[in-house]
Tab-separated table of C-alpha atoms in Angstrom:
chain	number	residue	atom	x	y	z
A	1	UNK	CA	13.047	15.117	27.036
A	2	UNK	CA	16.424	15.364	25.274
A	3	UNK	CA	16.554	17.353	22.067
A	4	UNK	CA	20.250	18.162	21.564
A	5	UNK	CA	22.155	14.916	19.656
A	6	UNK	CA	24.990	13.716	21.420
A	7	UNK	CA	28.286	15.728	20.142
A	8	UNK	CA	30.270	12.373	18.798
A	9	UNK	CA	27.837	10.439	15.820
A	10	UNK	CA	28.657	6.708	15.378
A	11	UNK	CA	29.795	5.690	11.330
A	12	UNK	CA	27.130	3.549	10.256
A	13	UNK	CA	26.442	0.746	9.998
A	14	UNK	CA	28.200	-1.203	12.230
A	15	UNK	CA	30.242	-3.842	10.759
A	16	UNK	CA	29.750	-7.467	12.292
A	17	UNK	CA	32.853	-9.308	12.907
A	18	UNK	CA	31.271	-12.981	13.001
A	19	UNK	CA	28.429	-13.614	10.145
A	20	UNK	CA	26.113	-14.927	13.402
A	21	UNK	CA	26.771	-12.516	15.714
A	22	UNK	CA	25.376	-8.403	15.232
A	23	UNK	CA	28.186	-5.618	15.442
A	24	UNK	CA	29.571	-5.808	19.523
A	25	UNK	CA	28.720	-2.206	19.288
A	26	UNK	CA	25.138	-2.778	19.662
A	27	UNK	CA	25.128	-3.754	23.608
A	28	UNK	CA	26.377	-0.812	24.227
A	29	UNK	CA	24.049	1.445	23.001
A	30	UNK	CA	21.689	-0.281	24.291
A	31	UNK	CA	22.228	-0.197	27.201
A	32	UNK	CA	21.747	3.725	27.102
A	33	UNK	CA	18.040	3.195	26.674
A	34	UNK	CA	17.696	5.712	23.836
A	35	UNK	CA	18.418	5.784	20.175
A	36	UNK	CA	21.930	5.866	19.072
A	37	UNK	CA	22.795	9.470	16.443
A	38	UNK	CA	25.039	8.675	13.804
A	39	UNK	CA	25.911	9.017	10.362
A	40	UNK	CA	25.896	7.116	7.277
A	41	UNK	CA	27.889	7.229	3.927
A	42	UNK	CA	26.439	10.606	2.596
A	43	UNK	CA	27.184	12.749	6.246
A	44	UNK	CA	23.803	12.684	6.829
A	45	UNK	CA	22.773	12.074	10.644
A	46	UNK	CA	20.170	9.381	11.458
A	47	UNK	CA	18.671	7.337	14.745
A	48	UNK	CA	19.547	3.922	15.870
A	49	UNK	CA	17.303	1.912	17.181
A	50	UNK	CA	18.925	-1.253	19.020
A	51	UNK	CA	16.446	-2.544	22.166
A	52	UNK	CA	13.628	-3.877	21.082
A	53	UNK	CA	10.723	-3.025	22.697
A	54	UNK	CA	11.775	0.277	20.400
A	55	UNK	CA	12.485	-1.116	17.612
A	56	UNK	CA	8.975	-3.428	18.096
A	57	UNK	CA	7.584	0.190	18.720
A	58	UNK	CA	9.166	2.213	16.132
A	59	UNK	CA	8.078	-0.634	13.305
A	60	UNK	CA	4.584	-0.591	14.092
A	61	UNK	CA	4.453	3.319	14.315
A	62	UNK	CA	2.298	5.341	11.329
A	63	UNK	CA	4.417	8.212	12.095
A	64	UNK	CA	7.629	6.681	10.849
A	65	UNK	CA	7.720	6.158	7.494
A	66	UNK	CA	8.738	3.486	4.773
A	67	UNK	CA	8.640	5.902	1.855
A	68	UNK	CA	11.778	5.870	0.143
A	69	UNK	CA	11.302	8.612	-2.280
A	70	UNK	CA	11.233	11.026	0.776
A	71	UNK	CA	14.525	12.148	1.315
A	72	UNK	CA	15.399	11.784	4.768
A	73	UNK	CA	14.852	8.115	4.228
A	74	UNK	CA	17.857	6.736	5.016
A	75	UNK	CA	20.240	4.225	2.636
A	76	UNK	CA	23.110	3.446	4.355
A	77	UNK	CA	24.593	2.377	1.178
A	78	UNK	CA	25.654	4.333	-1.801
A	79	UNK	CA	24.413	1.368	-4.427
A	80	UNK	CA	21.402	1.478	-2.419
A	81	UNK	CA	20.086	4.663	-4.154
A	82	UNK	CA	19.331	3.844	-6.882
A	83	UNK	CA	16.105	2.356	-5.357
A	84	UNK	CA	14.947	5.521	-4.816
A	85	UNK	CA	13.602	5.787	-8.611
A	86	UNK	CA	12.020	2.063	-7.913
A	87	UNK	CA	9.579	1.933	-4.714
A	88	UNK	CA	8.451	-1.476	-4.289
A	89	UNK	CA	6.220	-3.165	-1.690
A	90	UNK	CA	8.683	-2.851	1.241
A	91	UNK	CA	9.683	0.862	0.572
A	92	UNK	CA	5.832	2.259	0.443
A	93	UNK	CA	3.198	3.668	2.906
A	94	UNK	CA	-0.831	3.323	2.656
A	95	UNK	CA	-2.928	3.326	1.085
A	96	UNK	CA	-0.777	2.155	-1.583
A	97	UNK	CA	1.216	-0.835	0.226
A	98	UNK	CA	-2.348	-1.820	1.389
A	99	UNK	CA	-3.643	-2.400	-1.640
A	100	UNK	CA	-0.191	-4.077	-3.424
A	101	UNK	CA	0.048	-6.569	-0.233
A	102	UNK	CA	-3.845	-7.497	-0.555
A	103	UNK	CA	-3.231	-8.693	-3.512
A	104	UNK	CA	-0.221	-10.947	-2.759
A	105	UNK	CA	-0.778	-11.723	0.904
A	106	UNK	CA	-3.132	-15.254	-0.081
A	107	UNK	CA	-0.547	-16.600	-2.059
A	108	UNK	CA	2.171	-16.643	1.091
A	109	UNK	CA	-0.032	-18.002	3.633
A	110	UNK	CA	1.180	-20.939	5.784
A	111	UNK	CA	-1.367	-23.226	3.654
A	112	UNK	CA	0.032	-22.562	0.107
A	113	UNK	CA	3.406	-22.694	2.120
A	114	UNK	CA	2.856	-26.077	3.363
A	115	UNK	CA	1.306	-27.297	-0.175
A	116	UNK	CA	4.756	-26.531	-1.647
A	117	UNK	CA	6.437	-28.810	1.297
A	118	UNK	CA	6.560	-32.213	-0.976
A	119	UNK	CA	8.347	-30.035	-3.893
A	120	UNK	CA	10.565	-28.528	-1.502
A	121	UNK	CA	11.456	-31.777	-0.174
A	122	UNK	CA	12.088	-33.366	-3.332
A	123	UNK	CA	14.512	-30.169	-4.152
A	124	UNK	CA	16.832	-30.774	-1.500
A	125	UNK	CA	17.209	-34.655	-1.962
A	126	UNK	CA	17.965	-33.814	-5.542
A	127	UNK	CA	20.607	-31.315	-4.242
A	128	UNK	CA	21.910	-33.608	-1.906
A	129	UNK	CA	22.131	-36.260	-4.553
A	130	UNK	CA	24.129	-33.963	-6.494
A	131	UNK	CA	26.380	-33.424	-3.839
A	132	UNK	CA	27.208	-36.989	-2.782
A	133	UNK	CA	27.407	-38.269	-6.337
A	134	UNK	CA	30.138	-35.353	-6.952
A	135	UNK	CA	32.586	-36.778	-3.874
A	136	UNK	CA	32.898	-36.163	-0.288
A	137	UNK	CA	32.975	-32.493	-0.383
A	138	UNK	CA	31.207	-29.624	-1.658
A	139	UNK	CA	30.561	-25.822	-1.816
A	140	UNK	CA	27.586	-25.341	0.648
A	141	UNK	CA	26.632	-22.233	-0.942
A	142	UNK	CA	27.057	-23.207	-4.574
A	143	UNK	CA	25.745	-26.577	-4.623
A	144	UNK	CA	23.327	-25.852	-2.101
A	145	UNK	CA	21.819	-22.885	-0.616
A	146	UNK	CA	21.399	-21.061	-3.391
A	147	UNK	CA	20.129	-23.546	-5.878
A	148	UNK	CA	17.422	-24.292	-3.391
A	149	UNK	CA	16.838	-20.416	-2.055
A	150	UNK	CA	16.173	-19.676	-5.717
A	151	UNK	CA	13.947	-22.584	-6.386
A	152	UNK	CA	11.603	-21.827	-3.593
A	153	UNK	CA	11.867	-17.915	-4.584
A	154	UNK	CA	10.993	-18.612	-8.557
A	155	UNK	CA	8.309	-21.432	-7.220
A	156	UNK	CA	7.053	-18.673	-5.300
A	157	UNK	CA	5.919	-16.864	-8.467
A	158	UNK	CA	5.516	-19.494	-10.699
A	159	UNK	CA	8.418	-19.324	-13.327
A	160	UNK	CA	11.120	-22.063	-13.469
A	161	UNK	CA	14.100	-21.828	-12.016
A	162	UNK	CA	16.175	-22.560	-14.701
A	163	UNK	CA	14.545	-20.165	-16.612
A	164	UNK	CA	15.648	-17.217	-14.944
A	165	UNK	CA	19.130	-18.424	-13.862
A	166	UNK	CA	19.754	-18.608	-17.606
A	167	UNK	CA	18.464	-14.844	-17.891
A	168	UNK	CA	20.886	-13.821	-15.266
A	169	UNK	CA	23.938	-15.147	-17.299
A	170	UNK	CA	22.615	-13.422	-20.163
A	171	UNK	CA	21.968	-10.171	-18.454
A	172	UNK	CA	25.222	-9.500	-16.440
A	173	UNK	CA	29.037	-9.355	-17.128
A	174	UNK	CA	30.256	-9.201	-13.627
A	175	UNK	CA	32.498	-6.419	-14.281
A	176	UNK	CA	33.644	-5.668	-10.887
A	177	UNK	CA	33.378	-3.290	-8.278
A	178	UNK	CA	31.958	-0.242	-8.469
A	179	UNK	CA	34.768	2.968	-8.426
A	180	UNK	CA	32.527	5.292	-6.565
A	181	UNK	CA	29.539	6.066	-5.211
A	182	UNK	CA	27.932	7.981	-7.881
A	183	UNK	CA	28.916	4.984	-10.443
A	184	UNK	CA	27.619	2.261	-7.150
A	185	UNK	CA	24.158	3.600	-7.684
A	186	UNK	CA	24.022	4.138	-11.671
A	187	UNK	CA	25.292	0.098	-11.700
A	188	UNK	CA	22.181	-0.615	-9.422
A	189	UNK	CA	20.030	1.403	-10.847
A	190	UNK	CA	20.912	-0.044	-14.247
A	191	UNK	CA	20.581	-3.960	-12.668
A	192	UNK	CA	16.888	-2.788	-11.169
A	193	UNK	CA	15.738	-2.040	-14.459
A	194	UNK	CA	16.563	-4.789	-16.356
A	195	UNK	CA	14.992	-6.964	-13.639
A	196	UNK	CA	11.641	-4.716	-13.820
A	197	UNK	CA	11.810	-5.162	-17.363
A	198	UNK	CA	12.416	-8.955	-17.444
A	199	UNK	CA	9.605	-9.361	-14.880
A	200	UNK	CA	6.913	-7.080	-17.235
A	201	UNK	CA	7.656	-9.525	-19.992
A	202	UNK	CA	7.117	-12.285	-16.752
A	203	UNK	CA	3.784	-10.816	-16.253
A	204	UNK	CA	2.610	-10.355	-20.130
A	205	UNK	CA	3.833	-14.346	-20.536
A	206	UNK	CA	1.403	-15.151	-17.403
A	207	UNK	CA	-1.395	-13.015	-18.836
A	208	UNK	CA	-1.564	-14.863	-22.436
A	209	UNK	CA	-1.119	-18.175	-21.102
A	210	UNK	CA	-1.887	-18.589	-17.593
A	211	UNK	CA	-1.530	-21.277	-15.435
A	212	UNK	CA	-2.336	-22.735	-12.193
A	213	UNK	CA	0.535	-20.546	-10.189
A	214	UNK	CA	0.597	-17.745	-8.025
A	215	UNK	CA	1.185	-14.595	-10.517
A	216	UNK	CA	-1.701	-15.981	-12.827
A	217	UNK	CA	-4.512	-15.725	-9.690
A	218	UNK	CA	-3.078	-12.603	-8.809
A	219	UNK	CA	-3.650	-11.701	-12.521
A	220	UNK	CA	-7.151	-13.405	-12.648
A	221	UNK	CA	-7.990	-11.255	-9.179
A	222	UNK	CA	-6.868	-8.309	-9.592
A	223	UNK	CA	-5.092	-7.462	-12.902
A	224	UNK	CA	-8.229	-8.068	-15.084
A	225	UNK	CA	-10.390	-6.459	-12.562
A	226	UNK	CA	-8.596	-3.418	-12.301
A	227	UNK	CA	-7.499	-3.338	-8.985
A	228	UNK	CA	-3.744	-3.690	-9.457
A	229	UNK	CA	-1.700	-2.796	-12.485
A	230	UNK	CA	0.547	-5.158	-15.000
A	231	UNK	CA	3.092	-2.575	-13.856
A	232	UNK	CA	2.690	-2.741	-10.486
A	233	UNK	CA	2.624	-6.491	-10.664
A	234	UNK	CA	5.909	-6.386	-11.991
A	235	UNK	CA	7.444	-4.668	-9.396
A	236	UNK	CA	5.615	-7.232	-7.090
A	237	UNK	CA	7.245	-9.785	-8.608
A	238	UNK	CA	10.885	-7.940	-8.320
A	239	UNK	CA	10.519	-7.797	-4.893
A	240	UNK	CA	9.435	-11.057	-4.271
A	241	UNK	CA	12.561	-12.281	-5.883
A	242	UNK	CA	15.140	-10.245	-4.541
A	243	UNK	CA	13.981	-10.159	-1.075
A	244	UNK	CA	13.083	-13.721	-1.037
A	245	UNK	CA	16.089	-15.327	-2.555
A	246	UNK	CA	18.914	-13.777	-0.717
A	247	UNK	CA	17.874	-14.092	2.807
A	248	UNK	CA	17.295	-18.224	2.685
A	249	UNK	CA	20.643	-18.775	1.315
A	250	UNK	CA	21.822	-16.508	3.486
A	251	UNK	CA	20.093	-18.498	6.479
A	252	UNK	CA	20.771	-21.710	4.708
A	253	UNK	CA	24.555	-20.829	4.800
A	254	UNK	CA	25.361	-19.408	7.951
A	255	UNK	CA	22.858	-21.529	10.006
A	256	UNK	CA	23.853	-24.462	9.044
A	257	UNK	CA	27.792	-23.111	10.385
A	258	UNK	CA	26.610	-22.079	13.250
A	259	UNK	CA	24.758	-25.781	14.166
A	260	UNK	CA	27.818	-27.308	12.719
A	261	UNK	CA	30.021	-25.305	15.056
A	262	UNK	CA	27.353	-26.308	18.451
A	263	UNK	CA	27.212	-30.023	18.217
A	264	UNK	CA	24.850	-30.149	21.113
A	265	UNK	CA	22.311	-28.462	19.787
A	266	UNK	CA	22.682	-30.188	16.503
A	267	UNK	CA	22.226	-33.034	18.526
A	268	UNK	CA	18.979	-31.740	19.845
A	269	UNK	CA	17.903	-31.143	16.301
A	270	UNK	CA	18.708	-34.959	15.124
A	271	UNK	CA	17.786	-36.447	17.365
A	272	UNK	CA	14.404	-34.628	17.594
A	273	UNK	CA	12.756	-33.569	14.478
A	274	UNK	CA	9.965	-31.989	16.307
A	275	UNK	CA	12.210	-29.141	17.162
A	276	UNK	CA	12.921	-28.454	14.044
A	277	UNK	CA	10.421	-25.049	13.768
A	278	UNK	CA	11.514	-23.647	16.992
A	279	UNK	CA	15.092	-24.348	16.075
A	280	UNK	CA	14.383	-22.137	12.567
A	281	UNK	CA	13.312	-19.710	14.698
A	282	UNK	CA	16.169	-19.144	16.841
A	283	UNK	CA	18.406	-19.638	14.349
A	284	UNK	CA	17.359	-16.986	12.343
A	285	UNK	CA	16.954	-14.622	15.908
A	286	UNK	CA	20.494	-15.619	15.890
A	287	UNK	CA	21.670	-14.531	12.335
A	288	UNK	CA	19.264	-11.703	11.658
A	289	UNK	CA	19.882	-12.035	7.914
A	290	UNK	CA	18.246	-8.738	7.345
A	291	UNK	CA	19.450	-6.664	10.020
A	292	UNK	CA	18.560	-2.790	8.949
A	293	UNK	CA	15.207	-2.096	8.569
A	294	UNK	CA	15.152	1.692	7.615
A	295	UNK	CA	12.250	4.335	8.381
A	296	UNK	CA	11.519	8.301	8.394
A	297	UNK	CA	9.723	10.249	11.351
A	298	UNK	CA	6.661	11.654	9.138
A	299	UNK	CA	6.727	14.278	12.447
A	300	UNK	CA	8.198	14.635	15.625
A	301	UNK	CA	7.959	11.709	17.941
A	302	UNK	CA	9.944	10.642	21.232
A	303	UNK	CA	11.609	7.513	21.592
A	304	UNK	CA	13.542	6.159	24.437
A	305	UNK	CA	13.063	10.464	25.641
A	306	UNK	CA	14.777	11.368	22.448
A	307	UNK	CA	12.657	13.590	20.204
A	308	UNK	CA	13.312	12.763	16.642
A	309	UNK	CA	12.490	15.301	14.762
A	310	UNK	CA	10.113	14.921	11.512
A	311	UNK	CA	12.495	14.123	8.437
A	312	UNK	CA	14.743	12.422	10.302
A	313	UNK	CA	15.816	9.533	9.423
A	314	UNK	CA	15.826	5.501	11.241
A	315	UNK	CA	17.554	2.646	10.979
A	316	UNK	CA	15.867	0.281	12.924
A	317	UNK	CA	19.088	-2.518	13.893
A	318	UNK	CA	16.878	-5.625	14.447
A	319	UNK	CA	20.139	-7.970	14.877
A	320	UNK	CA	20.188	-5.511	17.730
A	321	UNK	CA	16.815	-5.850	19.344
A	322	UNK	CA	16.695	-9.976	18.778
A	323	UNK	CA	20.034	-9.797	21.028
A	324	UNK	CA	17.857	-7.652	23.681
A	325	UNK	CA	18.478	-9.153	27.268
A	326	UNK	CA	14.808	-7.965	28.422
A	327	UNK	CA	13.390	-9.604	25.487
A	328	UNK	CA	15.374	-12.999	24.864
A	329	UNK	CA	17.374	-13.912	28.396
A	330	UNK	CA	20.627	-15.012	27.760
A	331	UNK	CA	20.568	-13.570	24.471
A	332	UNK	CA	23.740	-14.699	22.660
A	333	UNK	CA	23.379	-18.638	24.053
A	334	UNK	CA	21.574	-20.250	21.069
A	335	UNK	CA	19.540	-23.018	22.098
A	336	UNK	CA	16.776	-24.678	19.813
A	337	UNK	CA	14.430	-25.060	22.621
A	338	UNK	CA	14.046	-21.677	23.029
A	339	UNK	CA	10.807	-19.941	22.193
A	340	UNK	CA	12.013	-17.119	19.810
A	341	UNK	CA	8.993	-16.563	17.253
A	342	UNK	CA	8.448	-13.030	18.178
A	343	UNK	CA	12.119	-12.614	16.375
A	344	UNK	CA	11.944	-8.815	14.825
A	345	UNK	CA	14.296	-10.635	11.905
A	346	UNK	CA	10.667	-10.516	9.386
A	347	UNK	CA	10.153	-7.262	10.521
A	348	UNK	CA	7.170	-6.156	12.337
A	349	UNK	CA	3.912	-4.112	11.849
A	350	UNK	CA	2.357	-3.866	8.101
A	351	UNK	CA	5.879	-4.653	7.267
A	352	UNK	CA	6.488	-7.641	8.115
A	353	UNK	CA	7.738	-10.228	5.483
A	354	UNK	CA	5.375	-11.626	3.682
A	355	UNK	CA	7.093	-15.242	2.742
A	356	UNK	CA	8.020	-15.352	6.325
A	357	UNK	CA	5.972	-18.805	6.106
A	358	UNK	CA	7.661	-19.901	2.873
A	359	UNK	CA	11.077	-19.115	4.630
A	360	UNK	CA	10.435	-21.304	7.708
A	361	UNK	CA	8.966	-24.583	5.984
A	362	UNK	CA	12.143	-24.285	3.519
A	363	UNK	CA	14.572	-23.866	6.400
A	364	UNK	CA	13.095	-26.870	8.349
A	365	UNK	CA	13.323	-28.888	5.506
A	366	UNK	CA	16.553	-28.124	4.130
A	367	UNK	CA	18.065	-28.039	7.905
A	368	UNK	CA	15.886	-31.972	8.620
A	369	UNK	CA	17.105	-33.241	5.266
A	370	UNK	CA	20.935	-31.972	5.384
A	371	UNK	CA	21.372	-32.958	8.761
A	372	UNK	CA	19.504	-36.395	8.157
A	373	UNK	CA	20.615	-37.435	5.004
A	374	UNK	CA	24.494	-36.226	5.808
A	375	UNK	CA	24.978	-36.847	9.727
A	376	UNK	CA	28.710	-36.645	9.237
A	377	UNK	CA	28.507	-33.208	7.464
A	378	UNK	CA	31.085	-30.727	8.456
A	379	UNK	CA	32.706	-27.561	7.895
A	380	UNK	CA	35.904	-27.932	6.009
A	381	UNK	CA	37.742	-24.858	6.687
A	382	UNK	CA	37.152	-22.397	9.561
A	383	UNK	CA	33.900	-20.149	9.359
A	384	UNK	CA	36.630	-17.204	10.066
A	385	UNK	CA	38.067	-17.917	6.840
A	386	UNK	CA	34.690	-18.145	4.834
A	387	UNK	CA	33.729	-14.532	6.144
A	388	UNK	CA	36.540	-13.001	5.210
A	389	UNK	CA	35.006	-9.730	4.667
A	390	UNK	CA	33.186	-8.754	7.284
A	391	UNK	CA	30.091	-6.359	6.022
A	392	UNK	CA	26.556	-5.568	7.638
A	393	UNK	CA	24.906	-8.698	6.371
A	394	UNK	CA	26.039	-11.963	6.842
A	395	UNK	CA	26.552	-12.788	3.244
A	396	UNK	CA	29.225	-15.672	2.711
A	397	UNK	CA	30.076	-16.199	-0.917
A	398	UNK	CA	31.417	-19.815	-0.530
A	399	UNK	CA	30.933	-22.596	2.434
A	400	UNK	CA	33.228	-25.764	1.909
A	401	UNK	CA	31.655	-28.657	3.839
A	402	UNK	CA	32.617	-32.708	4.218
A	403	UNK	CA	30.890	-35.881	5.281
């Protein structure tokens, strides 16, 4: 068993050149068989997990933790810590997460997913109206994804859409980057609490006049009964909205490019609507919206014959592990056919996302309708161009299309 780190730590994260492709570093350490030492932002040394029979491993382990108030959890982000003063349903152990995902987990079940299909539906025609009343162009991201990624999110929860897009406005002046880190994380810190807040007032609305929506069950269930907190509902809801929103549009955006840019398996997906869930599915193995999944070793544990020691912390790379040879042959050919539903993109173990369903019926309809309702629709400026900035996500603030 190796004990010593290797003498030369990898910067992380890795920065991805290509908003559907994970950092080229990644099949290289792979290919080492163990986890990768490096060091994020703060000098602090950490584990990378890339293969994913690991990474499967490591996710579904007790003894690594998702605790983020413990301090070897790692954020690999300056603006990242101010979640540390916010745990929410994705950053918390048992018996606590246990409890908080009880009380959610009927609302996001493939049922109440496919009851919202018809609304969904209707969403993206109206979108698509939009679009094609407005010319022969359009933003993909703007008039698109993330109208409908928001939709589905607030729909989730039951508040309107329009609602909370005009709290946004209200609530933030957009005044630019962050100088340093220190300032990164008082700026999130500050934006976390005034979406905790907005969602308590969410909650109180709910409890005085509820209605036949998701948040007022989970108050009728639990919140009366005693079981689960106003509070705690609140930050419920938070999460639910900032880790549902982001990663559809996000999907929306750059899987729609990357069908665009393979006309023959776009043509698979025309001309056979059938596909349409396995083609979800690999698209998002492709992307891997959500590629760091961080964790902390509650003690020592080997992995790959590396002892990481307890306090250390993980970053679980799951762009990495979905591009895993042993696990998906011919890894970086993306073809809709393929059987890729054991993805590690939701996450695995207790973990794993709970609006994974929501997420896949509003991909296959948004990917059926575009593609159906638009079969001339194409990119109108190089993908290159739209990702101008590589990062660690593929994020892509603006997507100009044609038909």
């Amino acid at each position: 068993m190796t004990e010593a780190p290797a003498p030369d730590d990898i910067d992380l994260p890795l920065i991805r050149q290509c908003p559907y492709a994970p950092p080229e570093g990644y099949d290289t350490l792979r290919a080492t068989g163990a986890p990768t030492p490096g060091r994020i932002y703060n000098g602090r040394r950490v584990w990378l997990i890339t293969g994913y029979d690991q990474a499967r491993a490591v996710l579904g382990d007790e003894r690594f933790s998702s605790d983020i108030t413990n301090p070897g959890y790692p954020l690999y982000a300056p603006a990242f810590e101010g979640f540390r003063a916010f745990p929410l349903l994705n950053t918390i152990d048992p018996p606590l997460h246990t409890a908080h995902r009880k009380a959610l987990v009927r609302e996001f079940t493939l049922r109440r997913a496919e009851d919202l299909r018809p609304r969904i539906e209707r969403k993206a025609d109206e979108l698509i109206d939009a679009m094609v009343a407005a010319g022969g162009s359009a933003d993909l991201v703007g008039q698109f994804a993330e109208p409908f990624a928001a939709s589905i999110t607030c729909w989730a929860l039951g508040m309107e859409y329009a609602d909370m897009q005009a709290w946004l406005a209200s609530s933030y002046s957009g005044g630019g980057a962050p100088k340093d880190p220190e300032q990164a994380a008082a700026e999130a810190a500050k934006a976390i609490l005034a979406l905790q807040e907005y969602f308590t007032r969410f909650v109180d609305t709910k409890e005085e006049s509820p209605g036949d929506d998701p948040i007022s069950r989970v108050i009728a269930q639990h919140v009366t009964t005693g079981s689960l907190s106003k509070a705690e509902l609140a930050g419920l809801c938070f999460v639910i909205f900032t880790a549902g929103q982001k990663p559809v549009q996000t999907m929306l955006t750059v899987g729609v490019a990357l069908l665009l840019e393979r006309p023959d398996q776009l043509a698979v997906v025309r001309d056979d609507p059938a596909t349409l869930p396995a083609a979800v599915d690999e698209t998002i193995r492709m992307v891997s919206p959500l590629d760091l999944m961080p964790r902390v070793a509650r003690e020592d544990v080997e992995v790959g014959g590396q002892l990481i020691r307890a306090g250390d912390g993980v970053i679980v790379a799951g762009g990495g592990a979905n591009r895993d040879p042993a696990e998906f042959p011919v890894p970086d050919r993306f073809d809709v056919r393929r059987s890729a539903r054991g993805h590690l993109a939701f996450g695995s173990g207790i973990h794993h996302c709970l609006g994974a369903n929501l997420t896949r019926v509003g991909l296959e309809v948004a990917y059926g309708t575009l593609f159906r309702r638009l079969p001339e629709l194409r990119l109108a400026a190089p993908l290159e161009e739209a990702y101008a900035v590589p990062s660690w996500h593929p994020d892509i603030p603006r997507l100009p299309v044609a038909w």
